[in-house]
Short mmCIF file of C-alpha atoms in Angstrom, two decimals:
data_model
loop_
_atom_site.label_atom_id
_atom_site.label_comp_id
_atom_site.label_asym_id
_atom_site.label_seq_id
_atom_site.Cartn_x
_atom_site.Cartn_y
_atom_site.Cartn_z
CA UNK O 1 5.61 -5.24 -10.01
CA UNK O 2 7.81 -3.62 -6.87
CA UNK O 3 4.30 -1.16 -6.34
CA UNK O 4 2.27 -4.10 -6.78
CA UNK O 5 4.42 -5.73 -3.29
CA UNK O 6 4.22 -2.82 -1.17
CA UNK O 7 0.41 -1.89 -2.01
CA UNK O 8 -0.70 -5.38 -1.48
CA UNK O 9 1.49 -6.32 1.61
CA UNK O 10 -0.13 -3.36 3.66
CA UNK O 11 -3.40 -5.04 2.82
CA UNK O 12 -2.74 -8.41 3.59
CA UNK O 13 -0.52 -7.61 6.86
CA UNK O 14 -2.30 -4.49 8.45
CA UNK O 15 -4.50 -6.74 11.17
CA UNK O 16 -1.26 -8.54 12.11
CA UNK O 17 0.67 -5.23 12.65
CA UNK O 18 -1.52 -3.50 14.20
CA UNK O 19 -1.92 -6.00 16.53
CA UNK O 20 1.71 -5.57 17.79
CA UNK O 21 1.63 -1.55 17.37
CA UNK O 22 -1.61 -0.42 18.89
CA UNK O 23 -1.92 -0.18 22.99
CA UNK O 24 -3.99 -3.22 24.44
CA UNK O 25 -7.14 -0.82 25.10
CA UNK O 26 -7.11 -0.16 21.50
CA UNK O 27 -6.97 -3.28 19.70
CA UNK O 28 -10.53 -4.06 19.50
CA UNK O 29 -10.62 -1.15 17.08
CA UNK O 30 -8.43 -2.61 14.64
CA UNK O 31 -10.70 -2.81 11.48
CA UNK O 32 -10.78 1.10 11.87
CA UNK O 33 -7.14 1.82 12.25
CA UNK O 34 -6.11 -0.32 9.88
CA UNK O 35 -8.80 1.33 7.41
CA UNK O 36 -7.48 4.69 8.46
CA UNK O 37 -3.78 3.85 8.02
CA UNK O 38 -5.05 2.59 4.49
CA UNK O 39 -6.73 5.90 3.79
CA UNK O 40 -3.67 7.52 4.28
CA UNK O 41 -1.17 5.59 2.12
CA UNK O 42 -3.97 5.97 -0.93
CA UNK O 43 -3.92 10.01 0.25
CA UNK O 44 -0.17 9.96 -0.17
CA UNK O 45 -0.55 8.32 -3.28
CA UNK O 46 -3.17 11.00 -4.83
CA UNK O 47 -0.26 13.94 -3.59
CA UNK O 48 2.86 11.77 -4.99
CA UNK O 49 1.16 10.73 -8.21
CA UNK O 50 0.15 14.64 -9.39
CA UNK O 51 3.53 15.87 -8.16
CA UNK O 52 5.02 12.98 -9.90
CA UNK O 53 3.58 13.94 -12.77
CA UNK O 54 4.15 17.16 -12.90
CA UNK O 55 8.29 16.55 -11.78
CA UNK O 56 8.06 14.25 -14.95
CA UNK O 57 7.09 16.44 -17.33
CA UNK O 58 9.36 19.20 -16.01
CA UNK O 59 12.88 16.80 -15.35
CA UNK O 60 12.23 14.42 -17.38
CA UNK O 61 10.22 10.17 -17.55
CA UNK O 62 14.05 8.64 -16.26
CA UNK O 63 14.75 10.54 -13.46
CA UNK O 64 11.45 10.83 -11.90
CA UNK O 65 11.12 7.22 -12.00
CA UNK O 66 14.62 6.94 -10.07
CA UNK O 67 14.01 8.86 -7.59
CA UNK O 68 10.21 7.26 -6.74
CA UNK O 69 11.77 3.61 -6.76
CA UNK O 70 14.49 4.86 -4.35
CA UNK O 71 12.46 6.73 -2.27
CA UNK O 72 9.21 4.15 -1.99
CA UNK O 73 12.30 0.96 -1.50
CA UNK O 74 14.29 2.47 1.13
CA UNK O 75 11.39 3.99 3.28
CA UNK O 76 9.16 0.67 3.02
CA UNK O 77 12.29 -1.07 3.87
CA UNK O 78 11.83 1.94 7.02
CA UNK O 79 8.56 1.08 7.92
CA UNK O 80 9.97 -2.69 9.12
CA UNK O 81 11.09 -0.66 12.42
CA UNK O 82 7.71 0.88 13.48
CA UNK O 83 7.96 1.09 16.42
CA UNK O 84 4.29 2.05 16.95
CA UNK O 85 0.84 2.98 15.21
CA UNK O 86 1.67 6.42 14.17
CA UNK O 87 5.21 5.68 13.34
CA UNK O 88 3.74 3.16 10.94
CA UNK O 89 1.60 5.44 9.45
CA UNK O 90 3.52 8.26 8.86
CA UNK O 91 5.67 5.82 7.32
CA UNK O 92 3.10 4.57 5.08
CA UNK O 93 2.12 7.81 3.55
CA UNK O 94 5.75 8.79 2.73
CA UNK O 95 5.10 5.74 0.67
CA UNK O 96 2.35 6.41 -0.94
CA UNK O 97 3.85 10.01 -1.76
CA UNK O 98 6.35 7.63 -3.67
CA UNK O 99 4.41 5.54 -5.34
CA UNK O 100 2.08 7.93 -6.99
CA UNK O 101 5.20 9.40 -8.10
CA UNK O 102 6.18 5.77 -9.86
CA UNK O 103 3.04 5.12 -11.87
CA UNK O 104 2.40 7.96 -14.16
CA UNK O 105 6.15 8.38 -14.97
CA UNK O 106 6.33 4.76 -16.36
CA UNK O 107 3.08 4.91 -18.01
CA UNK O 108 3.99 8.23 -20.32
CA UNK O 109 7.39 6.96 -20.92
CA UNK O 110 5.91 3.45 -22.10
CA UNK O 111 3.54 5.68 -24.19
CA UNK O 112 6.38 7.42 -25.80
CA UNK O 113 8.57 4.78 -26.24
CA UNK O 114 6.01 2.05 -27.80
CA UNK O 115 4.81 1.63 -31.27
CA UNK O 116 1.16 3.47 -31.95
CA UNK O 117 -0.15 -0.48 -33.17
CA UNK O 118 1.44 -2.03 -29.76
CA UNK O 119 0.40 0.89 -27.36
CA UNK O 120 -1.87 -1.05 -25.82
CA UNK O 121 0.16 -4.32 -25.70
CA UNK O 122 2.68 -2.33 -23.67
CA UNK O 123 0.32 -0.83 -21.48
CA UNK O 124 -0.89 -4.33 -20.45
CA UNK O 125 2.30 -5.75 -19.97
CA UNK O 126 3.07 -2.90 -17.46
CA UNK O 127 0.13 -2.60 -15.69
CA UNK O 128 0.51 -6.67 -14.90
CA UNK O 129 3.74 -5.76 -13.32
CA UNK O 130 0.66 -4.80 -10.66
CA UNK O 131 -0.65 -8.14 -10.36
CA UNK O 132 2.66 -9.87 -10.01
CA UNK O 133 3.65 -7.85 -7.46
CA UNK O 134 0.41 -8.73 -5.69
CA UNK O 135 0.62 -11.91 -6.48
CA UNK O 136 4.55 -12.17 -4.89
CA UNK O 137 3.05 -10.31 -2.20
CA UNK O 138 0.38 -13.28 -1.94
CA UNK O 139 2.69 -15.80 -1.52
CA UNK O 140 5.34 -14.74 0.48
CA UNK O 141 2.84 -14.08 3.24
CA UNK O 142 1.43 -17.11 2.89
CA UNK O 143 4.48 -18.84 3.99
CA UNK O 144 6.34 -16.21 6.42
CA UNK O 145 2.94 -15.44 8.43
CA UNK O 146 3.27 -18.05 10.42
CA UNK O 147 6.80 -17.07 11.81
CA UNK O 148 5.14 -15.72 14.97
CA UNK O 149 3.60 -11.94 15.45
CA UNK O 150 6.53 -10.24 13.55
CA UNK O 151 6.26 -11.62 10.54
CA UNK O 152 5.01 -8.62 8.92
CA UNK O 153 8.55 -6.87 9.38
CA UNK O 154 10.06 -9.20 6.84
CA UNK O 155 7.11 -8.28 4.62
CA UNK O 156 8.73 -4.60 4.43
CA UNK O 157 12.23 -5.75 4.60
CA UNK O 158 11.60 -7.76 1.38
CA UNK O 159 10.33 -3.98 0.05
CA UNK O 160 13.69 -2.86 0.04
CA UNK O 161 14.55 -4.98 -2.81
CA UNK O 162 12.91 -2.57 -5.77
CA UNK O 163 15.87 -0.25 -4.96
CA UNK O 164 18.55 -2.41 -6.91
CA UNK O 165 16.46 -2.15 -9.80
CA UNK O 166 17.39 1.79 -10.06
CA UNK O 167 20.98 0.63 -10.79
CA UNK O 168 19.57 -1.04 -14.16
CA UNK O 169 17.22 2.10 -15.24
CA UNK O 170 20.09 4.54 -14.64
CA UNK O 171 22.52 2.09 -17.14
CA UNK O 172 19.94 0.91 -19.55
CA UNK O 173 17.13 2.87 -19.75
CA UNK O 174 17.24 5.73 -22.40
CA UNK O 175 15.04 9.13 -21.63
CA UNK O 176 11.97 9.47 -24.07
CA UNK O 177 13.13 11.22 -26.99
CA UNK O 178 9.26 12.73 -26.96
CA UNK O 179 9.82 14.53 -23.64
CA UNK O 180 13.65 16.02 -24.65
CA UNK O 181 12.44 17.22 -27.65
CA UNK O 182 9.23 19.20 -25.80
CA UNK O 183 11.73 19.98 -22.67
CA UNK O 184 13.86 21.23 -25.56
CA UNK O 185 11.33 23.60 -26.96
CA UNK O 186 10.01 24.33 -23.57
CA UNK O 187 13.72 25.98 -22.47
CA UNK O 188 13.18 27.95 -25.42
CA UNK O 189 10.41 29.30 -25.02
CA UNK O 190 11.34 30.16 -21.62
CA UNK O 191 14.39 32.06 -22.57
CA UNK O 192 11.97 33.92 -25.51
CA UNK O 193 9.77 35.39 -22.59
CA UNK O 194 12.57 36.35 -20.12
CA UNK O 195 13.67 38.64 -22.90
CA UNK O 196 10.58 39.96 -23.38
CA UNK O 197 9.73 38.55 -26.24
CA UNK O 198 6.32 38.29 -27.90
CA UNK O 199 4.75 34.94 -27.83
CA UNK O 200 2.40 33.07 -30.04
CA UNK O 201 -0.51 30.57 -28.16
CA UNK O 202 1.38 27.63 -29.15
CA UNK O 203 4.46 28.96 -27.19
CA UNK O 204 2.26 30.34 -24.08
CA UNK O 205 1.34 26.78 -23.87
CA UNK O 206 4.44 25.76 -23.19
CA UNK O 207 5.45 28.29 -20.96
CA UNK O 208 2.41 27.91 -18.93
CA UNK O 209 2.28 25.65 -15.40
CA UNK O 210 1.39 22.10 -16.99
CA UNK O 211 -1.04 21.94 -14.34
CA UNK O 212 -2.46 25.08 -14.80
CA UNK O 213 -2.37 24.56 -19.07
CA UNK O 214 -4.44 21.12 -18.03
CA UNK O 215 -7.13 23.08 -16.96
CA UNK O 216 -6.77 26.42 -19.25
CA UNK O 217 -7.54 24.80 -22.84
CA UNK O 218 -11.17 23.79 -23.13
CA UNK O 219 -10.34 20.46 -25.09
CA UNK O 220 -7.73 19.52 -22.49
CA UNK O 221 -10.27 20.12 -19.93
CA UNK O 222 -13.15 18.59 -21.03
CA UNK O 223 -11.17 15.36 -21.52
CA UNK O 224 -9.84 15.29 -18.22
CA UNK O 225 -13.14 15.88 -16.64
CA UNK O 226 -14.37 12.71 -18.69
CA UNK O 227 -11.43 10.69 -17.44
CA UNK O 228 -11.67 11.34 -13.80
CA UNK O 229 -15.17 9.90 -13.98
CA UNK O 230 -13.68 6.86 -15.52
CA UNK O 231 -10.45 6.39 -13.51
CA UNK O 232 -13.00 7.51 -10.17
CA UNK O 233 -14.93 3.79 -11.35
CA UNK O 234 -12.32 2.39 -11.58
CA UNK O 235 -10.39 3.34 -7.90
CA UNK O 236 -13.52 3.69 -5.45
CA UNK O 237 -14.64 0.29 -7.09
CA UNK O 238 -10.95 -1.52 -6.83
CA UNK O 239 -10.51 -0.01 -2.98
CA UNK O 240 -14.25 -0.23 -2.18
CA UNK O 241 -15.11 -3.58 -3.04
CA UNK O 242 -12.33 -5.97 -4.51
CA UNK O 243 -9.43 -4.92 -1.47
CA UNK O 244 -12.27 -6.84 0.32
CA UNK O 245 -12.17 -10.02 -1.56
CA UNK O 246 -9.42 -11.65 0.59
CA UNK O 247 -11.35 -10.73 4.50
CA UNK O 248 -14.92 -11.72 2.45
CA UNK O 249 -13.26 -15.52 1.87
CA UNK O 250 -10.92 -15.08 5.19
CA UNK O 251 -14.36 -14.83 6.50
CA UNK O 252 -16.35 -17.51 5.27
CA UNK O 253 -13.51 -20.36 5.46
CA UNK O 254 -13.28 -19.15 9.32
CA UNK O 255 -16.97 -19.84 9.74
CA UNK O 256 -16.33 -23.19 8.61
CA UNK O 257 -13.31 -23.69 11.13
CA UNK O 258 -10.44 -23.14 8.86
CA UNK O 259 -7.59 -20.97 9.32
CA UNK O 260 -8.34 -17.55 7.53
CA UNK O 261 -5.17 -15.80 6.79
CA UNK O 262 -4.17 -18.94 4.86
CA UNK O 263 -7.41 -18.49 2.53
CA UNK O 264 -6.96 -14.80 2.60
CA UNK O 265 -3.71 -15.55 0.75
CA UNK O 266 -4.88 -18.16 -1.46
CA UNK O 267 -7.98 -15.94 -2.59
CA UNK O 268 -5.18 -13.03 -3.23
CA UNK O 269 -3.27 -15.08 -5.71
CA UNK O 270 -6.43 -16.75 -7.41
CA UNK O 271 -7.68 -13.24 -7.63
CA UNK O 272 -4.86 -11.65 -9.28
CA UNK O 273 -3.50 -14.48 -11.38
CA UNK O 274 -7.02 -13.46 -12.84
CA UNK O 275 -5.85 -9.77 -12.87
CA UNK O 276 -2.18 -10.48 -14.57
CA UNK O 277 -4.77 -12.10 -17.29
CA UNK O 278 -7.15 -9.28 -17.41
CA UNK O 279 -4.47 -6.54 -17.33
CA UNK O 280 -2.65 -8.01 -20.95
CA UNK O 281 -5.93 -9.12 -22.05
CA UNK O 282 -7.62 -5.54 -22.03
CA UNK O 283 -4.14 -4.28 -23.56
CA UNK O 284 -4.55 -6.57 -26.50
CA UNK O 285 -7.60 -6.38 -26.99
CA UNK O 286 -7.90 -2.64 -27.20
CA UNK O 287 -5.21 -3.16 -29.61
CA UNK O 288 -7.41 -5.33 -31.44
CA UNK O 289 -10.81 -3.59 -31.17
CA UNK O 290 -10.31 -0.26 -29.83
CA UNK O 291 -10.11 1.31 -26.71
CA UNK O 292 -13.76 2.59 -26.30
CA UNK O 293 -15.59 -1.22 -26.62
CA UNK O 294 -13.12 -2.65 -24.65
CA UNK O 295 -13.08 -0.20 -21.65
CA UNK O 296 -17.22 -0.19 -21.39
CA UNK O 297 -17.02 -4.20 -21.81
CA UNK O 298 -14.23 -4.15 -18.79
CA UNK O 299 -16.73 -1.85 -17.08
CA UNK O 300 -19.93 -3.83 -17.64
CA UNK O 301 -18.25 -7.62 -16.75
CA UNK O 302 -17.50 -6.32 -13.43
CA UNK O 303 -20.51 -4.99 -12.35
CA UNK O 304 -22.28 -8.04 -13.48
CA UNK O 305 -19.72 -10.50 -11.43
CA UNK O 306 -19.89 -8.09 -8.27
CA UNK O 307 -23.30 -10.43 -6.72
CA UNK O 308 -21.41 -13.20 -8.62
CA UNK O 309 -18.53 -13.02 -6.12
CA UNK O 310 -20.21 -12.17 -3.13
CA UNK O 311 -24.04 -13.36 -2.96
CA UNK O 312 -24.35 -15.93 -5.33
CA UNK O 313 -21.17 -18.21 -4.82
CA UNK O 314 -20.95 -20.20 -1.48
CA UNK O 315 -17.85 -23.05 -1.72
CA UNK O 316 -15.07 -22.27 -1.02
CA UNK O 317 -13.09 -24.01 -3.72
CA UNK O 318 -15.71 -22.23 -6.00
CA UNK O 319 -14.95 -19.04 -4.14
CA UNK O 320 -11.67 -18.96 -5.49
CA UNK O 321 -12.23 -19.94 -8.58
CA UNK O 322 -14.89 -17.28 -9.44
CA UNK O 323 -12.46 -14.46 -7.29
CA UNK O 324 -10.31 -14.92 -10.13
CA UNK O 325 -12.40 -14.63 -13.01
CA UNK O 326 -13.66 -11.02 -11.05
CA UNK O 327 -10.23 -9.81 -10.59
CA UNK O 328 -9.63 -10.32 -14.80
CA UNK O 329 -12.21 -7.57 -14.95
CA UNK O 330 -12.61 -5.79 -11.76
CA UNK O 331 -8.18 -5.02 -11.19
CA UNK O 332 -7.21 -6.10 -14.38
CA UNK O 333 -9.76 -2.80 -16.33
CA UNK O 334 -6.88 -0.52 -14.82
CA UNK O 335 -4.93 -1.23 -18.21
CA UNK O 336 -7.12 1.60 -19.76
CA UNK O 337 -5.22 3.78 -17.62
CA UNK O 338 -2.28 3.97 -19.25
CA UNK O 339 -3.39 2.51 -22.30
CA UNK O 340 -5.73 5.11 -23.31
CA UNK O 341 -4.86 8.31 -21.14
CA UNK O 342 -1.45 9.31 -22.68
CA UNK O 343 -3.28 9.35 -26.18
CA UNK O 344 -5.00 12.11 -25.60
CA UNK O 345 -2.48 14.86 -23.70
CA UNK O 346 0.22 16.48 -25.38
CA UNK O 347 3.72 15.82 -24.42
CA UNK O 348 4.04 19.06 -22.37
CA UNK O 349 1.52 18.14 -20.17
CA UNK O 350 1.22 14.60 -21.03
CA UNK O 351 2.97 13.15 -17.29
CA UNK O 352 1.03 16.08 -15.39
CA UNK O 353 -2.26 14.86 -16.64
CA UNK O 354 -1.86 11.27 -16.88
CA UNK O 355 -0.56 11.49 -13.30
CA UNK O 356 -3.52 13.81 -12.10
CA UNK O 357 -6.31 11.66 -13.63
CA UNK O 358 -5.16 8.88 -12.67
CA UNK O 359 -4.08 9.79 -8.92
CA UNK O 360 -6.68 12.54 -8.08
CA UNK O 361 -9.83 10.28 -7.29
CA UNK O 362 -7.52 9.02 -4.53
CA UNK O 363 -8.53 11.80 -2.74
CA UNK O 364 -12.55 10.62 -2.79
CA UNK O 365 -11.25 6.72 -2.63
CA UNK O 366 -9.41 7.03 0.26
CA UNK O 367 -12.32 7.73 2.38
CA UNK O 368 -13.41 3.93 1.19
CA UNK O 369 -11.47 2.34 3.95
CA UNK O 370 -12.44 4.51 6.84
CA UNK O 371 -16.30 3.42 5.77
CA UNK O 372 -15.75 0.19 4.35
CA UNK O 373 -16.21 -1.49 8.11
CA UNK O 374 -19.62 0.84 8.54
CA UNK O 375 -20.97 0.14 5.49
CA UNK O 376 -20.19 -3.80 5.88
CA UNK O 377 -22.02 -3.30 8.96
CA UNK O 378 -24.88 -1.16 7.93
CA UNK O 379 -26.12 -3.78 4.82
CA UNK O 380 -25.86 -6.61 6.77
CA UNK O 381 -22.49 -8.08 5.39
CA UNK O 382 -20.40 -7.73 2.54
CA UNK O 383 -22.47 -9.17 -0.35
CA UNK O 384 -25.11 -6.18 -0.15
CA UNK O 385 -22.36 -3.64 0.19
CA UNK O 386 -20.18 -4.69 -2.70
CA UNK O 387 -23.56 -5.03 -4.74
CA UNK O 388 -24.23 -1.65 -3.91
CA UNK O 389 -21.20 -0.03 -3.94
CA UNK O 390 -20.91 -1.53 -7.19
CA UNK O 391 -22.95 0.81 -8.95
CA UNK O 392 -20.04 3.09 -9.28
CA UNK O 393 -19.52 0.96 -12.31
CA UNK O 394 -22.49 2.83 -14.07
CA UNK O 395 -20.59 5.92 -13.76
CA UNK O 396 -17.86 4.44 -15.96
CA UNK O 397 -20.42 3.05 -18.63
CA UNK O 398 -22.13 6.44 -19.06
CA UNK O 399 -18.44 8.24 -19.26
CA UNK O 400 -16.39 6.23 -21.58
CA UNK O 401 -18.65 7.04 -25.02
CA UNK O 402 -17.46 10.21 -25.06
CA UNK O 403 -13.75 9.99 -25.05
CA UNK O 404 -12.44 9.96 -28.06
CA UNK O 405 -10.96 6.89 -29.60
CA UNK O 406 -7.65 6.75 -29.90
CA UNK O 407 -6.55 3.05 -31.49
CA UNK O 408 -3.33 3.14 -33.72
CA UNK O 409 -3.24 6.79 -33.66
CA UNK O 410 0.18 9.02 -33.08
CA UNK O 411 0.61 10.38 -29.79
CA UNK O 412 -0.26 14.36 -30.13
CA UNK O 413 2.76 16.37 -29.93
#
C-alpha cells in the first residue's frame, strides 16, 4: 500500500511541484521535466528492484524488506524539502532505488509463506496493497491541493508514515523458513569449496552468483526470457498509457470549464478502486482456473478497453465509470507478477529473478515518460496514442502460452 502512495503521489503532484522548483524561463517545459523526473524514479526502481532481489536471496525476505521501507519512508519524507528541480530528482530516484528493493522481497516471501491452493489469493491481496495506496494517494490530494502552491510537500511528508510499519515486521514477522533452509545449504556449500572440496552441479548451483545461475541453466533462462516479454506488457502498457488516464479526463473536464486537478483525482480513485478489484480478482481466479487463461484473458480485456477509454467514451460521468472498469484489467493484470513468477524459480535464486523480471523492463519503460508528451503530440491526442501504444498488449498474448502452468503446484526447491 505505502509504494502504492509514493508512486502515485509523484504522478498526481509533479505539475504542481515543478511549478514551484523550476526557474520562470523554464516552466513552459513542464510536461517534459516532469516526464523526465518520472523516467528517473522508474530507472531507480529497475536498479533497486534487481539489487533487491538479489540482497534478498543472499540476507534473507525480512531484512531486505526493512531496510527498503526505511530507506523509501525517510527519504520521501526528504524529498518534502526540495529545494529545487534537481534536488527533487535526485531525491526521487533514491526512491525508486528503494522501492524496487520493496516489491520482489514481499512477493517471494508471500510465495513461501502461503499455501500452494491460496498462492494466488495471497498474491492478489498484496498486489492491491498497490491500489490502496493509490487510491489514499487519490484522495488526500484531492483535499490538500488546494492549500495553496505547497501542497505537494505534505504529499511527501505523509510518505514518512510507512516507516512505523518496520517496527511491526521486525516484532511479528517471521523469516521464510524456505529461504533459511536454502541460505542454510548455501553456507555449506560455501565452506565445501573454500576447502577445496569437489562439488556436484546441484551444489555449483548454489555457490554460483544468483544472478549469474539465472542466466547459466537453460530452463532458468528460457523462462525468464518468456517473462520479461510478459512483465515488459505489462510495465510499458501501465506507464505508457494508463499513468495517462488522470491528465486524459483532467483534460477533457477542463475543456468543458471545470477544474481539472479535482477530476484528475476523482478519475484516480474510480480507476483504481477498479484496480484493488482486478488485482484480488486475477488472484482468485488464477486460483480457480489457472494462471495461463487468466493472465492472456487479463491481457486481451485491456487491449480491447484501451479505444474504450479513450476514443469511444465522451461524458464525463461515463468517463469515470468506464476508467474503472480499465484499471480492473489494465493495473489490476500486475497480480500475475507475483502470483505466477515465484512458481517457477528455485529458492536460491527465487528473489533475484522475481526481482529482475519484474524490475528490468523498467529500464525500456522509463523512456515512456520522456516520449509520452511527443507521441501525444505526434497522433493528434491521446486516444490514437494509447490505441497504438496499446499493441504492446499483443506481445503479452503471444508470450504467456508458453510458460508453464503452475496452479496448486509446490514451489521448486
Amino acid at each position: 500500500m505505502c509504494d502504492g502512495y509514493e508512486t502515485y503521489a509523484l504522478i498526481l503532484t509533479a505539475g504542481v511541484t515543478l511549478q514551484q522548483l523550476l526557474p520562470l524561463e523554464t516552466r513552459t517545459a513542464i510536461p517534459f521535466y516532469a516526464g523526465f523526473t518520472i523516467a528517473v524514479t522508474l530507472l531507480g526502481w529497475g536498479f533497486g528492484g534487481v539489487a533487491g532481489g538479489i540482497l534478498a536471496d543472499y540476507i534473507g525476505r525480512k531484512r531486505t524488506l526493512i531496510y527498503s521501507i526505511l530507506a523509501y519512508s525517510f527519504i520521501t519524507g526528504c524529498t518534502a524539502l526540495a529545494w529545487d528541480w534537481p534536488s527533487f530528482v535526485a531525491l526521487r530516484f533514491i526512491v525508486g532505488l528503494a522501492l524496487g528493493a520493496e516489491w520482489g522481497t514481499g512477493t517471494s516471501m508471500v510465495a513461501e509463506m502461503w499455501p500452494a491452493e491460496h498462492r494466488g489469493k495471497g498474491a492478489g491481496l498484496m498486489q492491491c496493497g498497490l491500489g490502496i495506496g493509490f487510491f489514499c494517494a487519490s484522495g488526500i490530494w484531492f483535499f490538500i491541493s488546494a492549500m495553496g502552491p505547497s501542497a505537494w510537500r505534505w504529499m511527501y511528508v505523509i510518505g514518512v508514515l510507512p516507516a512505523l510499519a518496520t517496527w511491526w515486521i521486525r516484532r511479528g514477522l517471521v523469516e521464510s523458513d524456505k529461504w533459511m533452509e536454502s541460505d542454510r545449504r548455501r553456507r555449506a556449500v560455501t565452506a565445501a569449496q573454500n576447502r577445496g572440496e569437489h562439488l556436484d552441479e546441484a551444489s555449483r548451483q548454489l555457490a554460483r552468483f544468483t544472478l549469474v545461475d539465472l542466466f547459466a541453466n537453460p530452463r532458468t533462462r528460457r523462462l525468464t526470457i518468456i517473462a520479461l516479454m510478459m512483465s515488459t506488457t505489462t510495465t510499458l502498457a501501465w506507464w505508457g498509457i494508463s499513468s495517462w488516464v488522470p491528465a486524459y479526463i483532467s483534460s477533457v473536464a477542463a475543456n468543458e470549464g471545470l477544474l481539472g486537478a479535482r477530476w484528475a483525482s476523482l478519475a484516480g480513485m474510480c480507476y483504481n478502486i477498479g484496480a484493488i478489484c482486478g488485482y484480488i480478482g486475477l488472484g482468485f481466479s488464477a486460483d480457480r482456473w489457472g494462471r495461463k487463461p487468466v493472465t492472456v484473458a487479463w491481457f486481451a480485456l485491456a487491449l480491447v478497453l484501451t479505444p474504450v477509454l479513450f476514443l469511444w467514451t465522451h461524458d464525463l460521468t461515463l468517463l469515470l465509470l468506464v476508467s474503472g472498469i480499465n484499471g480492473v484489467f489494465s493495473l489490476g493484470q500486475y497480480t500475475w507478477c507475483p502470483t505466477w513468477l515465484p512458481e517457477v524459480y528455485p529458492t536460491r535464486m527465487r528473489a533475484t529473478a522475481v526481482g529482475f523480471c519484474f524490475n528490468a523492463p523498467r529500464f525500456i519503460a522509463f523512456l515512456g515518460p520522456l516520449v509520452a508528451g511527443t507521441l501525444i503530440t505526434y497522433f493528434g491526442g491521446y486516444g490514437r496514442a494509447a490505441v497504438i501504444v496499446s499493441m504492446i498488449y499483443i506481445l503479452g498474448l503471444a508470450a504467456a502460452p508458453f510458460f508453464p502452468e503452475t496452479r496448486g503446484k509446490m514451489l521448486p526447491d
